[in-house]
Amino acid sequence: MAGQLGDEFQQGRGGAPQVGHTLLTLSTGEKIANPRHERADRARLALAQRRLARKEKGSTRTQIGADGPVPAPAEAERTLTEWEYYPAAVGHALRHTADVVGDVPLIVTENGIATADDERRTAYYTGALGEVAAAIEDGLKVEGYLAWSALDNYEWGSFRPTFGLIAVDWETFERTARPSAVWLGSLGRTRELPGRAL
């Protein structure tokens, strides 16, 4: 039976709906599910929720409720970007992603913290990498982790949020490795991840 794209679809090559669309409108007007695209649609929804969460200032683990993002508790520890200090978020993200996309290799491409306290940065990475280790132990195919970021930089309209493992003096442009960079580098040399905090 011939079908047509409904208003909720963008037309791809050859008139086919683009990946991620779960409903097709038949020539009779009936809408049917397209189970082939269900996983991609869940991934697209998760991406949209994350984008919405980023717009809601104040949390890196924004939960989505019936009326949209649910703010983090007022007493939660915050970073220099005012996001909640929550190293376990990377573990949640890895598990959620694996649930959505299935058994595929995963790489954490951007994970870090904006803080002026380098001991908190090391503690954050310890917790986050402990979550990565736990995900690997649970059978997820985590094949990489990239810390954000190597250098302090211009973030969110300011030089104030210092994400860098390497400090930058914005007057002289001198770069100085922070103790957290030395610590993280030692993990690379030993190829061992910290354990998960209980």
CSV table of C-alpha atoms in Angstrom, one decimal:
chain,number,residue,atom,x,y,z
A,1,MET,CA,0.0,0.0,0.0
A,2,ALA,CA,1.4,3.4,-0.9
A,3,GLY,CA,2.0,5.9,1.9
A,4,GLN,CA,2.8,9.5,2.3
A,5,LEU,CA,4.8,11.5,4.8
A,6,GLY,CA,2.8,13.3,7.5
A,7,ASP,CA,3.4,16.9,8.7
A,8,GLU,CA,5.7,15.5,11.4
A,9,PHE,CA,8.2,14.1,8.8
A,10,GLN,CA,10.9,15.6,6.7
A,11,GLN,CA,11.3,13.9,3.4
A,12,GLY,CA,14.6,12.1,2.6
A,13,ARG,CA,16.0,10.9,-0.7
A,14,GLY,CA,13.6,9.0,-2.8
A,15,GLY,CA,10.6,10.2,-0.7
A,16,ALA,CA,11.5,7.9,2.2
A,17,PRO,CA,11.1,9.2,5.8
A,18,GLN,CA,14.4,10.1,7.5
A,19,VAL,CA,15.7,7.8,10.1
A,20,GLY,CA,14.2,8.4,13.5
A,21,HIS,CA,10.6,8.8,12.5
A,22,THR,CA,8.2,6.2,14.0
A,23,LEU,CA,4.9,7.0,12.3
A,24,LEU,CA,4.0,6.7,8.7
A,25,THR,CA,0.8,8.1,7.2
A,26,LEU,CA,-0.8,5.7,4.8
A,27,SER,CA,-2.8,6.9,1.7
A,28,THR,CA,-5.9,6.0,3.7
A,29,GLY,CA,-4.9,8.6,6.4
A,30,GLU,CA,-4.2,5.9,8.9
A,31,LYS,CA,-1.0,6.4,11.0
A,32,ILE,CA,1.1,3.3,11.6
A,33,ALA,CA,4.2,2.6,13.8
A,34,ASN,CA,7.4,2.0,12.0
A,35,PRO,CA,9.2,-0.2,14.5
A,36,ARG,CA,12.4,-0.2,12.4
A,37,HIS,CA,13.0,3.4,13.6
A,38,GLU,CA,11.9,3.1,17.2
A,39,ARG,CA,15.5,3.0,18.7
A,40,ALA,CA,16.6,6.0,16.6
A,41,ASP,CA,13.5,7.9,17.8
A,42,ARG,CA,14.3,7.2,21.4
A,43,ALA,CA,17.9,8.4,20.8
A,44,ARG,CA,16.5,11.6,19.2
A,45,LEU,CA,14.2,12.2,22.2
A,46,ALA,CA,17.1,11.7,24.6
A,47,LEU,CA,19.1,14.2,22.6
A,48,ALA,CA,16.3,16.7,22.7
A,49,GLN,CA,15.9,16.2,26.4
A,50,ARG,CA,19.7,16.8,26.9
A,51,ARG,CA,19.6,20.0,24.8
A,52,LEU,CA,16.6,21.2,26.8
A,53,ALA,CA,18.4,20.4,30.0
A,54,ARG,CA,21.5,22.4,29.0
A,55,LYS,CA,19.2,25.4,28.5
A,56,GLU,CA,17.9,25.0,32.1
A,57,LYS,CA,20.8,26.6,34.0
A,58,GLY,CA,21.9,24.8,37.1
A,59,SER,CA,22.3,21.1,36.6
A,60,THR,CA,24.3,18.5,34.8
A,61,ARG,CA,21.9,15.8,35.8
A,62,THR,CA,18.6,17.5,34.9
A,63,GLN,CA,15.8,15.2,35.2
A,64,ILE,CA,12.8,15.7,32.9
A,65,GLY,CA,9.5,15.7,34.5
A,66,ALA,CA,6.0,16.0,33.0
A,67,ASP,CA,6.4,19.8,32.8
A,68,GLY,CA,10.0,19.8,31.6
A,69,PRO,CA,13.3,20.0,33.4
A,70,VAL,CA,13.3,19.6,37.2
A,71,PRO,CA,15.9,21.9,38.8
A,72,ALA,CA,18.6,20.5,41.1
A,73,PRO,CA,18.1,21.0,44.8
A,74,ALA,CA,19.1,24.4,46.0
A,75,GLU,CA,21.6,22.9,48.5
A,76,ALA,CA,23.4,20.9,45.8
A,77,GLU,CA,27.1,21.7,45.4
A,78,ARG,CA,27.7,23.8,42.2
A,79,THR,CA,30.5,24.3,39.8
A,80,LEU,CA,31.7,27.7,38.4
A,81,THR,CA,29.0,27.3,35.7
A,82,GLU,CA,26.4,26.9,38.4
A,83,TRP,CA,25.8,23.3,37.3
A,84,GLU,CA,25.4,20.6,39.9
A,85,TYR,CA,28.6,18.8,41.0
A,86,TYR,CA,27.6,15.3,40.1
A,87,PRO,CA,30.3,12.9,38.8
A,88,ALA,CA,28.0,10.0,38.6
A,89,ALA,CA,26.2,11.6,35.7
A,90,VAL,CA,28.6,10.0,33.2
A,91,GLY,CA,27.6,6.6,34.4
A,92,HIS,CA,24.0,7.4,34.0
A,93,ALA,CA,24.7,8.8,30.5
A,94,LEU,CA,26.6,5.7,29.5
A,95,ARG,CA,23.9,3.3,30.7
A,96,HIS,CA,21.1,5.4,29.1
A,97,THR,CA,23.0,5.5,25.8
A,98,ALA,CA,23.5,1.8,25.8
A,99,ASP,CA,19.8,1.2,26.5
A,100,VAL,CA,18.9,3.5,23.6
A,101,VAL,CA,21.4,2.4,21.0
A,102,GLY,CA,22.2,-1.2,22.0
A,103,ASP,CA,25.4,-3.1,22.1
A,104,VAL,CA,27.7,-0.7,20.3
A,105,PRO,CA,31.1,0.8,21.3
A,106,LEU,CA,30.8,4.0,23.4
A,107,ILE,CA,33.2,6.9,23.8
A,108,VAL,CA,32.8,9.6,26.4
A,109,THR,CA,33.7,12.6,24.3
A,110,GLU,CA,33.5,15.5,26.8
A,111,ASN,CA,33.4,15.2,30.5
A,112,GLY,CA,34.8,17.6,33.1
A,113,ILE,CA,34.2,20.3,35.7
A,114,ALA,CA,34.6,24.0,35.9
A,115,THR,CA,36.2,24.7,39.3
A,116,ALA,CA,38.9,26.9,40.8
A,117,ASP,CA,39.6,24.1,43.4
A,118,ASP,CA,41.8,21.6,41.7
A,119,GLU,CA,41.3,19.0,44.5
A,120,ARG,CA,37.6,19.1,43.6
A,121,ARG,CA,38.6,18.6,39.9
A,122,THR,CA,40.6,15.5,40.8
A,123,ALA,CA,37.7,14.3,43.0
A,124,TYR,CA,35.3,14.8,40.1
A,125,TYR,CA,37.4,12.9,37.7
A,126,THR,CA,37.9,10.1,40.3
A,127,GLY,CA,34.2,9.8,40.7
A,128,ALA,CA,33.4,10.0,36.9
A,129,LEU,CA,36.1,7.5,35.9
A,130,GLY,CA,34.9,5.2,38.7
A,131,GLU,CA,31.5,5.3,37.0
A,132,VAL,CA,33.2,4.5,33.6
A,133,ALA,CA,35.0,1.6,35.2
A,134,ALA,CA,31.7,0.3,36.7
A,135,ALA,CA,30.0,0.6,33.3
A,136,ILE,CA,32.8,-1.5,31.8
A,137,GLU,CA,32.6,-4.0,34.6
A,138,ASP,CA,28.8,-4.2,33.8
A,139,GLY,CA,29.6,-5.2,30.2
A,140,LEU,CA,29.2,-1.8,28.4
A,141,LYS,CA,31.7,-1.4,25.5
A,142,VAL,CA,33.3,1.9,26.7
A,143,GLU,CA,36.3,2.4,24.4
A,144,GLY,CA,37.4,5.9,25.3
A,145,TYR,CA,37.2,8.8,27.6
A,146,LEU,CA,38.1,12.4,26.8
A,147,ALA,CA,38.4,14.8,29.6
A,148,TRP,CA,37.1,18.3,29.1
A,149,SER,CA,39.2,20.1,28.8
A,150,ALA,CA,43.0,20.1,28.4
A,151,LEU,CA,43.3,23.9,28.6
A,152,ASP,CA,41.2,26.7,30.3
A,153,ASN,CA,39.4,28.4,27.5
A,154,TYR,CA,36.5,30.7,26.6
A,155,GLU,CA,33.5,28.9,27.9
A,156,TRP,CA,29.9,30.0,28.0
A,157,GLY,CA,30.7,33.6,27.2
A,158,SER,CA,33.5,33.9,29.8
A,159,PHE,CA,37.1,32.9,30.8
A,160,ARG,CA,35.8,32.4,34.4
A,161,PRO,CA,34.7,28.7,34.2
A,162,THR,CA,38.1,27.0,34.4
A,163,PHE,CA,37.6,23.5,33.0
A,164,GLY,CA,41.2,23.0,32.1
A,165,LEU,CA,43.6,20.4,33.4
A,166,ILE,CA,46.2,23.0,32.3
A,167,ALA,CA,45.8,26.6,33.7
A,168,VAL,CA,46.1,29.5,31.3
A,169,ASP,CA,47.3,32.9,32.4
A,170,TRP,CA,45.2,35.2,30.0
A,171,GLU,CA,47.7,38.1,30.4
A,172,THR,CA,50.9,36.1,29.5
A,173,PHE,CA,49.3,33.0,27.9
A,174,GLU,CA,51.6,30.9,30.1
A,175,ARG,CA,50.3,27.4,30.6
A,176,THR,CA,50.8,25.4,33.8
A,177,ALA,CA,49.8,21.8,34.3
A,178,ARG,CA,47.5,21.5,37.4
A,179,PRO,CA,48.0,18.6,39.8
A,180,SER,CA,44.8,17.1,38.4
A,181,ALA,CA,46.6,16.8,35.0
A,182,VAL,CA,49.5,15.0,36.5
A,183,TRP,CA,47.1,12.7,38.3
A,184,LEU,CA,45.0,12.0,35.2
A,185,GLY,CA,48.2,11.4,33.2
A,186,SER,CA,49.3,8.8,35.7
A,187,LEU,CA,46.1,6.9,35.0
A,188,GLY,CA,47.0,6.8,31.4
A,189,ARG,CA,50.5,5.5,32.2
A,190,THR,CA,49.2,2.7,34.5
A,191,ARG,CA,46.0,2.1,32.3
A,192,GLU,CA,44.0,1.6,35.5
A,193,LEU,CA,40.8,3.4,36.4
A,194,PRO,CA,39.8,4.4,39.9
A,195,GLY,CA,37.2,2.2,41.6
A,196,ARG,CA,33.6,3.3,41.9
A,197,ALA,CA,32.8,5.3,45.0
A,198,LEU,CA,30.2,3.6,47.2
